Tab-separated table of C-alpha atoms in Angstrom:
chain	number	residue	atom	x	y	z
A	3	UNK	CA	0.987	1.018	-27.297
A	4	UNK	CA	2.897	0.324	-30.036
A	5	UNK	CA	6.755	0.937	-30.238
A	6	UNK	CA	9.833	-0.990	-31.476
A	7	UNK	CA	12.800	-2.167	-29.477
A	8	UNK	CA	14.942	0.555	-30.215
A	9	UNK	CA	12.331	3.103	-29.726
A	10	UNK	CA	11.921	1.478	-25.989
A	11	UNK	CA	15.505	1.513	-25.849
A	12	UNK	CA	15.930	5.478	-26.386
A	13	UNK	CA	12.987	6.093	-23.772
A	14	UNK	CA	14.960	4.169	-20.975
A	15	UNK	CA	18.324	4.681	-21.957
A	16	UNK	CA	19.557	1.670	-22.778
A	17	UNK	CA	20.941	-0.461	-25.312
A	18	UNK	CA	20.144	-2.622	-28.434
A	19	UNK	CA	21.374	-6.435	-28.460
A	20	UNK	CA	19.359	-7.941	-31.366
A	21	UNK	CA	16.551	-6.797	-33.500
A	22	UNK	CA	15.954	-3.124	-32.843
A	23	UNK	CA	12.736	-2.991	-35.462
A	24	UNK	CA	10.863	-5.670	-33.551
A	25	UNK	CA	7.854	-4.030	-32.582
A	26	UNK	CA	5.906	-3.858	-29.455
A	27	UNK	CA	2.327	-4.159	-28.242
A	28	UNK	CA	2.289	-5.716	-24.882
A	29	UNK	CA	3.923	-6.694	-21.360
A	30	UNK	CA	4.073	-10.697	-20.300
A	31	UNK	CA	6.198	-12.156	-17.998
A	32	UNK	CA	9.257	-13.690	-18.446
A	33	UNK	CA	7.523	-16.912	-18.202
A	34	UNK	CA	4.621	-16.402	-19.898
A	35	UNK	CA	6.171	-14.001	-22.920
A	36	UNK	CA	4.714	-14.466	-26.479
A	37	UNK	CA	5.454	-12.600	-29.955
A	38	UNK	CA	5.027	-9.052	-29.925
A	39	UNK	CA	5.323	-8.840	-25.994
A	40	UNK	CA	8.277	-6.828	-23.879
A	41	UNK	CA	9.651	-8.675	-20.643
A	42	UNK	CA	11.911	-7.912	-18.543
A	43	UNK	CA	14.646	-10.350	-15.862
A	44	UNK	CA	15.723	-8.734	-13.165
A	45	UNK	CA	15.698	-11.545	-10.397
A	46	UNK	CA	18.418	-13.874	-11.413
A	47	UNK	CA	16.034	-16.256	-10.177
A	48	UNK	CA	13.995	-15.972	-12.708
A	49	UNK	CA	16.876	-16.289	-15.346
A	50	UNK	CA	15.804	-19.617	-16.687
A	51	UNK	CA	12.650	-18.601	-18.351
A	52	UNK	CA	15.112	-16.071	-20.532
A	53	UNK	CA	16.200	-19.267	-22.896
A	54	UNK	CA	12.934	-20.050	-23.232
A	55	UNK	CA	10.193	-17.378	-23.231
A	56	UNK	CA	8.891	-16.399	-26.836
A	57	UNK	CA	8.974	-12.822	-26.095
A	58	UNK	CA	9.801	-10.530	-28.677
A	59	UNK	CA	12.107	-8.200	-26.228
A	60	UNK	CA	13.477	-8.391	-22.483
A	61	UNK	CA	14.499	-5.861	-20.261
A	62	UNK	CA	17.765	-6.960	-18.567
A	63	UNK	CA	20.521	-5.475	-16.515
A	64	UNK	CA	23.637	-4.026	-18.140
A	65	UNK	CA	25.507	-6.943	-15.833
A	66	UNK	CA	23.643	-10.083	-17.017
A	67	UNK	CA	25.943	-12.505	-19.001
A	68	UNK	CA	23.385	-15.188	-20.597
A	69	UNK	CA	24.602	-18.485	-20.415
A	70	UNK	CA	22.478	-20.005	-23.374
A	71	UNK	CA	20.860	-19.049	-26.635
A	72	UNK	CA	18.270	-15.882	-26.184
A	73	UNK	CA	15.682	-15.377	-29.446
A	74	UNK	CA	14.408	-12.419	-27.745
A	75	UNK	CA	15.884	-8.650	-28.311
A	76	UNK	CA	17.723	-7.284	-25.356
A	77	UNK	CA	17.569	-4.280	-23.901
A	78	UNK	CA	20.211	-3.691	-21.229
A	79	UNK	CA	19.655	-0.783	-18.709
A	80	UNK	CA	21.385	-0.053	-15.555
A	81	UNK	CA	18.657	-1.218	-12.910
A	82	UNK	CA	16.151	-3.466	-15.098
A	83	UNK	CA	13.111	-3.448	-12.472
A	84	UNK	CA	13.650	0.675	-12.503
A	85	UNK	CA	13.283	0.777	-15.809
A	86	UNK	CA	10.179	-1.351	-16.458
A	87	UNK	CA	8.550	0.924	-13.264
A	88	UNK	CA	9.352	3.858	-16.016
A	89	UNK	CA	8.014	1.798	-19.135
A	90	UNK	CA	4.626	1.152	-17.207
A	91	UNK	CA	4.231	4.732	-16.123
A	92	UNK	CA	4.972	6.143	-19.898
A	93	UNK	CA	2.315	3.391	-20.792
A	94	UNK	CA	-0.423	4.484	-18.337
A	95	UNK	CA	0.233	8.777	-18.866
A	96	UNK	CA	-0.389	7.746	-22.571
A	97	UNK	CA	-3.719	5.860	-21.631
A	98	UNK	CA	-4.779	8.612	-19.320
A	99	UNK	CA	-8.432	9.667	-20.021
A	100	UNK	CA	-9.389	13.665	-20.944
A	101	UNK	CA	-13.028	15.474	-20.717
A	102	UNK	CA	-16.004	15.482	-18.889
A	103	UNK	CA	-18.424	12.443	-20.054
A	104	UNK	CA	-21.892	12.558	-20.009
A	105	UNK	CA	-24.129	12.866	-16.739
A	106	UNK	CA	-21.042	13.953	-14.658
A	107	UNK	CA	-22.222	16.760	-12.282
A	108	UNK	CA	-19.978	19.663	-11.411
A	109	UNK	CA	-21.364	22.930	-9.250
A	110	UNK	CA	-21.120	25.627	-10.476
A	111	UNK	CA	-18.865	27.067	-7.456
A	112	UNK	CA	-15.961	24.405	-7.839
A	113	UNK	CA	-12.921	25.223	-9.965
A	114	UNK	CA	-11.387	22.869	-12.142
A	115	UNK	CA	-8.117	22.788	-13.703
A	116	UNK	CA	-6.645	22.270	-17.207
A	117	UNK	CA	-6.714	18.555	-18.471
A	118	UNK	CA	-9.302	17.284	-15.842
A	119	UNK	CA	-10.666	14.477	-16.804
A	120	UNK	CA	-14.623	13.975	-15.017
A	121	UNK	CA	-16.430	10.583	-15.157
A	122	UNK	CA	-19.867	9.298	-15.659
A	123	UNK	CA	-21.882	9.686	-12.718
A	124	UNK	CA	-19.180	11.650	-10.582
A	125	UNK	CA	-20.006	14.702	-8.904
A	126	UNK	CA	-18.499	17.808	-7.607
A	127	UNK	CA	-19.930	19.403	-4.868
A	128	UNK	CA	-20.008	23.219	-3.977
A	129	UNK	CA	-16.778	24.961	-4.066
A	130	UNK	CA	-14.562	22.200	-4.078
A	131	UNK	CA	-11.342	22.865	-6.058
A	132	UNK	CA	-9.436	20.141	-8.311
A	133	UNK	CA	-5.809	21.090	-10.053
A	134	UNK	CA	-4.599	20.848	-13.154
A	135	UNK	CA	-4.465	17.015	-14.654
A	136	UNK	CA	-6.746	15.504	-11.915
A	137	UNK	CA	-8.893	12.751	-12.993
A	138	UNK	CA	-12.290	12.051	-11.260
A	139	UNK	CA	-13.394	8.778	-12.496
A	140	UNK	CA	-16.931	7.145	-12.827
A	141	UNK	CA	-19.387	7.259	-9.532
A	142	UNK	CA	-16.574	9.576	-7.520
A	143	UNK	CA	-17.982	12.197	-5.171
A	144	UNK	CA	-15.468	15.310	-4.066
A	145	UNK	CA	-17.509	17.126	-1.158
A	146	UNK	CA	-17.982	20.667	-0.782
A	147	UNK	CA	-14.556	22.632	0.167
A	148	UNK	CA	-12.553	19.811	-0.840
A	149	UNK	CA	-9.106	20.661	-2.443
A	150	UNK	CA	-7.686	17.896	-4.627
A	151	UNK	CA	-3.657	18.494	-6.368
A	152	UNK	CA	-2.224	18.702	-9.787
A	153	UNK	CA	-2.235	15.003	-11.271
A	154	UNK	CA	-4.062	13.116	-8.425
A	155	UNK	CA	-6.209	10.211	-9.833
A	156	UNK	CA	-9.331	9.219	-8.152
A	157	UNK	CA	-10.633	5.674	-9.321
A	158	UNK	CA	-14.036	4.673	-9.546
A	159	UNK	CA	-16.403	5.152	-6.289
A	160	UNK	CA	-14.057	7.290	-3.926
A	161	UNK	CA	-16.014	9.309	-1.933
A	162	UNK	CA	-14.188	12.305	-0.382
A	163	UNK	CA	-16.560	14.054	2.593
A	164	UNK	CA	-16.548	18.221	2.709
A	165	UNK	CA	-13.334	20.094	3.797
A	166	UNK	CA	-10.962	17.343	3.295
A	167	UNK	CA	-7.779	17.982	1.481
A	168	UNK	CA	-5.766	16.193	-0.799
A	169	UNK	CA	-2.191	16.798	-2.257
A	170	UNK	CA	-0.695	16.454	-5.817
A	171	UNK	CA	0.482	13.457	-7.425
A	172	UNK	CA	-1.911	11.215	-5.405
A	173	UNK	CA	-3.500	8.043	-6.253
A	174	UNK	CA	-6.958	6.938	-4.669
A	175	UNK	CA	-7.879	3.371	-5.782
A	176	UNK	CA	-11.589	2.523	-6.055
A	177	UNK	CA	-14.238	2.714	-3.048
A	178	UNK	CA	-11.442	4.327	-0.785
A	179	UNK	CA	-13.715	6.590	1.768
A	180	UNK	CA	-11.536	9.845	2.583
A	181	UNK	CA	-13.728	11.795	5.513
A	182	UNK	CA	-15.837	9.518	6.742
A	183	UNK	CA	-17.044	10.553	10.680
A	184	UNK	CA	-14.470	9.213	13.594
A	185	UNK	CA	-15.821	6.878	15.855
A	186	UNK	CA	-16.254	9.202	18.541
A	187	UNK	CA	-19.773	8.561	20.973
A	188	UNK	CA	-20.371	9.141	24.737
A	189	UNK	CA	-22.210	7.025	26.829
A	190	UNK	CA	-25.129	8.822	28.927
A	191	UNK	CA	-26.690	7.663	32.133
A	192	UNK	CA	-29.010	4.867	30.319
A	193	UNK	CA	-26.036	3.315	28.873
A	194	UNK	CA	-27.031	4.582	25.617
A	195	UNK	CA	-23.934	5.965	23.166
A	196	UNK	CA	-24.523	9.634	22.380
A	197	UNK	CA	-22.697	10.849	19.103
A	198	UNK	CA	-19.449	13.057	19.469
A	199	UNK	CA	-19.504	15.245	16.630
A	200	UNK	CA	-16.275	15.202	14.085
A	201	UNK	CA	-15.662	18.955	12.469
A	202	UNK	CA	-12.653	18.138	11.491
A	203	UNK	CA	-11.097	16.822	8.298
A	204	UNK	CA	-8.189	14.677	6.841
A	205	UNK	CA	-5.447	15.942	4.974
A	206	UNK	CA	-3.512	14.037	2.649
A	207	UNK	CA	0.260	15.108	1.299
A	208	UNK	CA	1.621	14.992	-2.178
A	209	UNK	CA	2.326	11.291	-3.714
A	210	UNK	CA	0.597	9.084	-1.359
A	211	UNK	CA	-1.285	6.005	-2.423
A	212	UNK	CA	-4.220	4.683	-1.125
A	213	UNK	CA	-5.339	0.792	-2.094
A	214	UNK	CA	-9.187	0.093	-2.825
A	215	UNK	CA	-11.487	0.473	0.315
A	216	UNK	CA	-8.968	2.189	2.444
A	217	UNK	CA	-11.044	4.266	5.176
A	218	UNK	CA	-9.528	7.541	6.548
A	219	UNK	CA	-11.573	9.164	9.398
A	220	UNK	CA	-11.828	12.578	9.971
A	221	UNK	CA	-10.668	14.197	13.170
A	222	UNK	CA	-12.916	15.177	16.041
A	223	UNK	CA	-10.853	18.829	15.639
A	224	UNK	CA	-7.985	19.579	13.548
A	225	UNK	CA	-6.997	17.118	11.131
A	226	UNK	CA	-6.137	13.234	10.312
A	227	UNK	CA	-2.957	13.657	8.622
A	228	UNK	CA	-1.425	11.434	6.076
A	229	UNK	CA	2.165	12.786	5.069
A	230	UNK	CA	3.626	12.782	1.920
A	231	UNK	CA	4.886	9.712	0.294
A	232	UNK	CA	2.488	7.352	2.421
A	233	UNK	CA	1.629	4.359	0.812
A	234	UNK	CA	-1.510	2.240	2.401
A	235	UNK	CA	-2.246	-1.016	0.600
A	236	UNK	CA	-6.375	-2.496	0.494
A	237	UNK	CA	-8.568	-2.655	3.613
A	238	UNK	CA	-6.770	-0.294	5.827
A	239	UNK	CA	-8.501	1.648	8.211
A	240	UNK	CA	-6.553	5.186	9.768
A	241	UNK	CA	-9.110	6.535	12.876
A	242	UNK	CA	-9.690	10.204	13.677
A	243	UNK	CA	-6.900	12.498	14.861
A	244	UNK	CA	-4.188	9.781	13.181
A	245	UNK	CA	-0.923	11.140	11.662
A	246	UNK	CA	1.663	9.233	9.246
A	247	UNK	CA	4.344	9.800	8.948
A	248	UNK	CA	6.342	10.062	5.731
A	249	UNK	CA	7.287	7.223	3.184
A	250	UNK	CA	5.692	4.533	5.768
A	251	UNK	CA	4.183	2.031	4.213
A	252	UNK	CA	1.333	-0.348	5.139
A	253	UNK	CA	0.157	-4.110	3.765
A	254	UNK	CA	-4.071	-4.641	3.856
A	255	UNK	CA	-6.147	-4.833	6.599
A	256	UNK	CA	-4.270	-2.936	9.878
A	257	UNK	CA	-5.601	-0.865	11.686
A	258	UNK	CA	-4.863	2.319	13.425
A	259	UNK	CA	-6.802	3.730	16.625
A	260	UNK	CA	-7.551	7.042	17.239
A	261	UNK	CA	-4.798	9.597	18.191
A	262	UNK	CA	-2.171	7.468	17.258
A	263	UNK	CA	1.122	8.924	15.970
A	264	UNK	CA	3.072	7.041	13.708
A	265	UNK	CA	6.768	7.854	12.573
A	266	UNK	CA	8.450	8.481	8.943
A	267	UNK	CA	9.667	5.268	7.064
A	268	UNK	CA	7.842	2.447	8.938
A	269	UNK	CA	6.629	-0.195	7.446
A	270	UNK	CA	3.812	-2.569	8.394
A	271	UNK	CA	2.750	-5.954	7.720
A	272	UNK	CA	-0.653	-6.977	6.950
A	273	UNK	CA	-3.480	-7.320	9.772
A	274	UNK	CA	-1.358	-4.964	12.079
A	275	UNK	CA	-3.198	-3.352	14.737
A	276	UNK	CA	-2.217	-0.206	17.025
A	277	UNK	CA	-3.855	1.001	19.948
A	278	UNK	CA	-5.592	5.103	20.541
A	279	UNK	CA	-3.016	7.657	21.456
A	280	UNK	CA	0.060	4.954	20.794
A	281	UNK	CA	3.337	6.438	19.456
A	282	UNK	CA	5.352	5.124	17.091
A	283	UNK	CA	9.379	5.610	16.073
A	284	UNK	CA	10.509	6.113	13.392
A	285	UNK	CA	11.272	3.433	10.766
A	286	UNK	CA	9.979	1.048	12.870
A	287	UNK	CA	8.806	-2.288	11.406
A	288	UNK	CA	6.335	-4.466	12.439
A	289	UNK	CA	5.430	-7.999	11.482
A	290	UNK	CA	2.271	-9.530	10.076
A	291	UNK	CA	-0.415	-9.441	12.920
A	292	UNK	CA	1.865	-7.299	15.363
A	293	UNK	CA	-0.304	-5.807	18.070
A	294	UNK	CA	0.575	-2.578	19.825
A	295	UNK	CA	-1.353	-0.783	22.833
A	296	UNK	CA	0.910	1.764	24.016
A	297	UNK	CA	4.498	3.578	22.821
A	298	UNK	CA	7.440	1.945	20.405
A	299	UNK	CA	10.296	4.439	21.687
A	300	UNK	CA	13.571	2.860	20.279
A	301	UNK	CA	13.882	3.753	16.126
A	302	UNK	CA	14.620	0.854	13.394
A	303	UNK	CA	12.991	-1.621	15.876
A	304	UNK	CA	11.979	-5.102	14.479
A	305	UNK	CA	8.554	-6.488	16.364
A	306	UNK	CA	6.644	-9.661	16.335
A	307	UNK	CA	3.676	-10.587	18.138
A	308	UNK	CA	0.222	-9.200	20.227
A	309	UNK	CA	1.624	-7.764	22.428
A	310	UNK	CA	4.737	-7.004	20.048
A	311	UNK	CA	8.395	-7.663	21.478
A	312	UNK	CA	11.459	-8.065	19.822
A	313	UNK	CA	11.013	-10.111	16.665
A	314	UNK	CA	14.295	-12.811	17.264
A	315	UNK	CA	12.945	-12.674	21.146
A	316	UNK	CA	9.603	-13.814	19.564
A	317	UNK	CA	11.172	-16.595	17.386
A	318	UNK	CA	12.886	-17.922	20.250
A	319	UNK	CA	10.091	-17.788	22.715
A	320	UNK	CA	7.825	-19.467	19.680
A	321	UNK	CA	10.181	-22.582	19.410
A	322	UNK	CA	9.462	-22.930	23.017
A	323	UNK	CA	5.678	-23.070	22.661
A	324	UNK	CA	5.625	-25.556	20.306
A	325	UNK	CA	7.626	-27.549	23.017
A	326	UNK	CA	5.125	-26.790	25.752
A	327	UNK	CA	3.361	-30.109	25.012
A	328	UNK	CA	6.254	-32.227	25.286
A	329	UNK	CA	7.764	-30.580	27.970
A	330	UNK	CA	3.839	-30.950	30.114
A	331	UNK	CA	4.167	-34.885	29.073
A	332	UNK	CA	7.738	-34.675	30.738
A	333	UNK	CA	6.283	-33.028	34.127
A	334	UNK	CA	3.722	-35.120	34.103
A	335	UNK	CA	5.818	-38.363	34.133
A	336	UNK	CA	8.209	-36.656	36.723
A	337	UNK	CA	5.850	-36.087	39.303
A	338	UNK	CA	4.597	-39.643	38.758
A	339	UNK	CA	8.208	-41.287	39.413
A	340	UNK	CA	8.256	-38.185	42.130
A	341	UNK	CA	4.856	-39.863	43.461
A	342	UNK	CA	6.021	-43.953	43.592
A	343	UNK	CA	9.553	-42.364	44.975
A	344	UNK	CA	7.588	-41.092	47.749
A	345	UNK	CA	5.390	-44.393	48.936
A	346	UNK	CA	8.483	-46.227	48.484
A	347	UNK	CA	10.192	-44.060	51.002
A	348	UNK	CA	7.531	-44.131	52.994
């Protein structure tokens, strides 16, 4: 990428303040910007770093008044960490990868659309369908019957199992496992675990994002359901017969049992962990480590804690733990004077 400040300007918008013809190869921080890099300050925070970074141009907001010398080019925009979000995502379209390379494997039953792009190694099983503008990166494998939408990007080692579904506009980090069998087994009279069989699949809605190693399950019957605008950071794990709801959002490692149901715009900590067949209202939000075994009925609720409460009841009752020592030391010595009040009276 190579464009001058005024060019970068015109895509987002904005305004000139300096050198429009300095030219443009790179991001950097604010604190770590060099020649020929774009920045950007949008946490006033960060402001200091402004009078001092070498960068050749900085994103700011159309309200920032500097209050020392700049060197860099300015480029004021209304909302200054919207507009880097659409610099990055001009950057990556124009780095996105085209064709089918060498020792890719596609049936000859799938259907692929215009502007595909197919990695070494990947394969595409039996009629499995991908829409226009997908790309299928190295060591990917779409299963037979899978359906995959327009400009969904699979990164290097997804695996998605047969008859799973995926919607447009979706990203699918590396080694993410869409499909996989629930954990479904029934123990038999020898105390052995027989295998439940999963037939069904996971479906996935437009513009959700799933971090590397993410593991969806497929459901015993019917589907796993993931809807639109989901975002689930690294290490999740989503069991069979799960549903998402919309625009919730999750931080690594939680995980959710099987059966759960969880509402539209929550958002999770990381490490969270919710029982089978719990239910969960909407835009509820849950603190690192929160543990839940059974139903969250009240929407916008704030919990803490295994077995979550109330998050400010949780503070509270935490300042008293970390008293409990003292306060034993304190009974202890009571019951002592309690003790020599007694033989005295005696």
């Amino acid at each position: 990428m190579e464009y001058s400040a005024k060019e970068i300007a015109d895509l987002l918008g904005g305004k000139v303040e300096g050198d429009g013809s300095v030219m443009i190869s790179k991001f950097a921080r604010i604190e770590y910007g060099e020649p020929g890099a774009i920045s950007f300050l949008a946490n006033p925070k960060y402001e200091q770093y402004i009078y001092t970074s070498k960068a050749s141009a900085v994103i700011v907001n159309n309200s920032f008044e500097p209050h020392g010398e700049i060197s860099a080019t300015l480029i004021r925009v209304p909302d200054a960490y919207k507009s880097v979000a659409d610099l990055l995502h001009i950057y990556a379209v124009k780095q996105t990868p085209k064709g089918r390379e060498m020792r890719s494997k596609i049936h000859r039953t799938a259907k692929i659309g215009k502007g595909c792009y197919i990695g070494g190694f990947a394969y595409i099983d039996k009629n499995a369908v991908l829409g226009d503008n997908v790309q299928v990166h190295p060591l990917c494998y779409v299963g037979k019957n899978v359906k995959v939408g327009d400009n969904t990007i699979l990164y290097p080692g997804v695996k998605i199992y047969y008859d799973c579904e995926i919607g447009k506009n979706c990203i699918i980090h590396s080694n993410a496992v869409i499909g996989a069998d629930g954990f479904g087994f029934a123990p038999n009279p020898d105390g052995e675990f027989e295998k439940i069989e999963q037939i069904g699949n996971v479906v996935i809605e437009d513009n959700v994002e799933l971090g590397a190693l993410v593991t969806i399950d497929r459901a015993i019957a019917g589907s796993t359901i993931i809807r639109r605008g989901v975002k689930l950071d690294d290490h999740n794990h989503v069991a069979h017969n799960v549903e998402i709801g919309k625009n919730t959002v999750m931080a690594a490692q939680c995980g959710i049992a099987g059966s759960a149901k969880i509402g539209e715009n929550c958002m999770f900590g990381g490490q969270v962990g919710i029982g089978p067949h719990s239910n969960i209202a909407n835009r509820t939000k849950m603190q690192a480590k929160t543990g839940i075994a059974g139903t969250v009925k009240e929407e916008n609720a704030v919990l803490m804690g295994a077995p979550a409460m109330d998050a400010h009841k949780y503070q509270r009752l935490y300042v008293r733990f970390k008293q409990l020592d003292d306060m034993a030391k304190k009974i202890e010595m009571l019951e002592k004077q309690i003790e020599e009040l007694k033989k005295k009276g005696e």
